[in-house]
Structure formats: structure tokens, C-alpha cells
Rosetta silent file (secondary structure, phi, psi, omega in degrees, C-alpha in Angstrom):
SEQUENCE: MTPIGNQDLTKPPIALQTSQRYFRINRRDISYLRFILEAYEGVAVVTTMDARSGIVKVMTAPGSERLVMDVLDDLCASGDILMEPLPDDPSAELSDA
SCORE:     score description
SCORE:     0.000 S_00000001
   1 L     0.000  147.598  178.828   16.523   34.837   23.013 S_00000001
   2 L   -87.703  131.750  177.198   19.276   37.145   24.095 S_00000001
   3 L   -63.545  141.784  175.501   19.990   40.106   21.820 S_00000001
   4 E  -100.301  120.350 -175.944   23.412   40.052   20.172 S_00000001
   5 L    65.193 -128.028  178.318   24.922   43.498   20.317 S_00000001
   6 L  -101.820    5.312 -177.025   22.050   45.925   19.830 S_00000001
   7 E   -94.866  133.618  173.202   19.975   43.591   17.642 S_00000001
   8 L   -94.828  107.232 -175.096   16.923   41.768   18.940 S_00000001
   9 L   -79.847   -0.357  177.929   16.969   38.513   16.962 S_00000001
  10 L   -81.781  -12.945  179.378   13.458   37.541   18.067 S_00000001
  11 L  -121.449  140.859  176.738   11.935   40.003   15.576 S_00000001
  12 L   -69.043  154.758  176.450   12.626   40.232   11.858 S_00000001
  13 L   -58.493  149.605 -178.114   14.236   43.429   10.618 S_00000001
  14 H   -54.640  -36.270 -178.388   11.683   46.095    9.728 S_00000001
  15 H   -62.997  -20.075 -178.780   12.650   45.788    6.061 S_00000001
  16 H   -98.773    1.084 -179.253   11.367   42.184    6.075 S_00000001
  17 L   -87.884  145.061  177.222    7.974   42.884    7.618 S_00000001
  18 L   -71.590  151.072  172.394    4.844   43.081    5.506 S_00000001
  19 E   -95.140  148.858 -177.136    3.037   46.373    5.240 S_00000001
  20 E  -126.171  134.909  175.196   -0.660   46.391    6.046 S_00000001
  21 E  -133.386  145.275 -179.041   -3.410   48.626    4.710 S_00000001
  22 E  -113.235  142.827  179.868   -7.098   48.466    5.466 S_00000001
  23 E  -140.513  153.634  169.209   -9.935   49.245    3.057 S_00000001
  24 E  -108.381  126.128  179.561  -13.709   49.205    2.981 S_00000001
  25 E  -132.572  168.103  174.265  -15.070   47.760   -0.262 S_00000001
  26 L   -62.447  129.938 -174.238  -18.387   46.423   -1.472 S_00000001
  27 H   -60.882  -23.388  176.608  -18.652   43.025    0.160 S_00000001
  28 H   -72.013  -14.020 -179.138  -19.488   41.451   -3.208 S_00000001
  29 H   -97.007   -1.151 -176.593  -16.017   42.536   -4.407 S_00000001
  30 H   -60.580  -48.927 -179.229  -14.004   40.845   -1.643 S_00000001
  31 H   -64.003  -40.761  179.315  -13.414   37.615   -3.594 S_00000001
  32 H   -59.094  -48.404  179.279  -12.634   39.556   -6.773 S_00000001
  33 H   -61.069  -43.775  179.533  -10.008   41.657   -4.985 S_00000001
  34 H   -59.942  -47.119 -177.924   -8.520   38.554   -3.350 S_00000001
  35 H   -64.035  -40.926 -179.530   -8.259   36.696   -6.683 S_00000001
  36 H   -63.926  -50.954 -175.808   -6.672   39.663   -8.470 S_00000001
  37 H   -71.022  -37.213 -178.573   -4.011   40.336   -5.815 S_00000001
  38 H   -77.251   -9.472  173.041   -3.226   36.713   -5.038 S_00000001
  39 L   -68.090  -25.438  173.012   -2.689   36.045   -8.751 S_00000001
  40 L   -86.730   83.529 -172.658    0.568   37.938   -8.205 S_00000001
  41 L   -53.926  130.020  176.040    2.072   35.091   -6.173 S_00000001
  42 L    78.587    5.786 -176.699    4.005   36.181   -3.125 S_00000001
  43 L   -98.008  -45.087 -177.003    3.143   39.859   -3.536 S_00000001
  44 E  -153.124  155.402  176.335    0.025   40.390   -1.408 S_00000001
  45 E  -131.033  136.396  177.936   -2.560   38.596    0.703 S_00000001
  46 E  -106.520  128.263  177.621   -6.103   39.811    1.324 S_00000001
  47 E  -119.307  130.315  176.901   -7.742   39.022    4.664 S_00000001
  48 E   -81.101  119.517  179.575  -11.411   39.721    5.335 S_00000001
  49 E   -89.414  -39.775  178.836  -11.702   41.538    8.640 S_00000001
  50 E  -150.659  101.957 -175.941  -15.490   42.069    8.577 S_00000001
  51 L   -64.027  -38.497 -178.303  -17.440   40.585    5.674 S_00000001
  52 L   -62.199  -40.027 -179.415  -20.673   42.369    6.564 S_00000001
  53 L   -91.004   -9.106 -179.600  -18.995   45.800    6.432 S_00000001
  54 L    74.716   29.390 -179.816  -16.639   44.910    3.568 S_00000001
  55 E   -92.889  124.596 -179.532  -13.487   45.648    5.575 S_00000001
  56 E  -126.263  155.485  174.397  -10.372   43.939    4.275 S_00000001
  57 E  -114.499  129.002  177.049   -6.683   44.007    5.169 S_00000001
  58 E  -107.551  114.071  178.293   -4.138   43.947    2.348 S_00000001
  59 E  -101.558  124.185 -173.200   -0.752   42.647    3.508 S_00000001
  60 E  -112.909  134.489  178.163    2.019   43.450    1.057 S_00000001
  61 L   -67.060  148.361  178.732    5.413   41.772    0.819 S_00000001
  62 L   -55.074  133.944  179.322    8.468   43.986    1.297 S_00000001
  63 L    86.115   -5.450 -177.869    9.446   45.713   -1.937 S_00000001
  64 L  -107.086    4.880 -174.504    6.052   45.084   -3.558 S_00000001
  65 H   -58.656  -44.737 -178.220    4.206   48.125   -2.203 S_00000001
  66 H   -63.329  -43.793  179.389    4.391   50.127   -5.445 S_00000001
  67 H   -60.247  -46.660 -178.656    3.114   47.193   -7.539 S_00000001
  68 H   -63.675  -44.253  179.264    0.183   46.575   -5.207 S_00000001
  69 H   -64.526  -36.026  176.143   -0.779   50.254   -5.107 S_00000001
  70 H   -63.251  -43.523  179.028   -0.575   50.410   -8.924 S_00000001
  71 H   -63.469  -46.062  179.726   -2.905   47.403   -9.213 S_00000001
  72 H   -62.982  -42.321  177.741   -5.352   48.889   -6.686 S_00000001
  73 H   -61.208  -42.621  178.940   -5.245   52.272   -8.437 S_00000001
  74 H   -64.507  -40.627  178.220   -5.942   50.618  -11.803 S_00000001
  75 H   -62.228  -41.496  179.734   -8.881   48.648  -10.372 S_00000001
  76 H   -70.683  -43.048 -178.105  -10.376   51.839   -8.954 S_00000001
  77 H   -63.780  -34.862 -179.216   -9.674   53.948  -12.073 S_00000001
  78 L   -80.397   -8.035 -179.607  -11.351   51.394  -14.344 S_00000001
  79 L    82.781    6.467 -179.603  -14.422   51.345  -12.105 S_00000001
  80 L   -68.119  -28.721 -175.895  -14.014   47.643  -11.366 S_00000001
  81 L  -154.358  145.212  174.466  -13.972   48.272   -7.629 S_00000001
  82 L  -109.899  130.136 -176.757  -14.517   51.135   -5.191 S_00000001
  83 E  -128.679  133.142  174.433  -12.177   51.260   -2.203 S_00000001
  84 E  -110.525  114.435  177.189  -12.243   53.494    0.863 S_00000001
  85 E   -62.877  142.122  179.673   -8.910   53.611    2.725 S_00000001
  86 L  -118.182  167.143  177.072   -9.307   53.105    6.479 S_00000001
  87 L   -57.203  164.006 -177.109   -7.070   53.932    9.463 S_00000001
  88 L   -56.640  -32.201  179.816   -4.075   51.708   10.101 S_00000001
  89 L  -137.723   91.879 -178.056   -5.981   49.683   12.710 S_00000001
  90 L   -80.121   16.336 -176.693   -9.761   49.756   12.301 S_00000001
  91 H   -61.470  -34.022  177.117  -10.239   47.265   15.171 S_00000001
  92 H   -64.793  -39.591  177.816  -11.799   49.997   17.338 S_00000001
  93 H   -64.763  -39.211  179.848  -14.268   50.690   14.555 S_00000001
  94 H   -67.971  -38.188 -177.123  -15.058   46.959   14.283 S_00000001
  95 H   -72.652  -23.630  177.642  -15.613   46.547   18.027 S_00000001
  96 H   -76.546  -22.477 -175.411  -18.100   49.459   18.046 S_00000001
  97 L   -72.928    0.000    0.000  -20.217   47.804   15.350 S_00000001
């Protein structure tokens, strides 16, 4: 597609893109985390990147970042789940494994 003016219409505006964060969690907690976050319909999606290592990607809908971080903070504070934040793209770490 040809850009109109200075806008490239082939990509959504940055404000409409999901944010992505990566975490390492106990692999037995992957389903639990997925069920908790996906219960908030349309807010976040959990994707398992490496089940053996417990690496997951949390994709958050625009405008929902604070809610998702509050839920994750509450899960960690209550001891329900332990989460280690990972770099923005742990694919290099995964390919070394």
C-alpha cells in the first residue's frame, strides 16, 4: 500500500499495538497464569515460549497495561506465583538452550 501523507497505512498506529513482556515462571504455573489473565477477556494473552524453561510471553491490549501489572503484582505478592522478568526478546536465550 502507498502511504498517504506521512502515514504508513500498512501498520497499525503504535497506540493500537499490544505490549509484550516476557517472564520465567515455574512451568507448573503456566496454565494457572493463563487462566487468571485470560479471565479478563480482551485484556491479555499468555503464550508459552518454552514450556521446559517456563518462559512465557504476556501480550497486553493497549490501555490495559496497568491492570495486567496490578494482577501480576498481586499474584506475586500473595505467593501464588513467582515470576522473573526477562529481556524484551529472550529468543537468543532460547536458541542457546
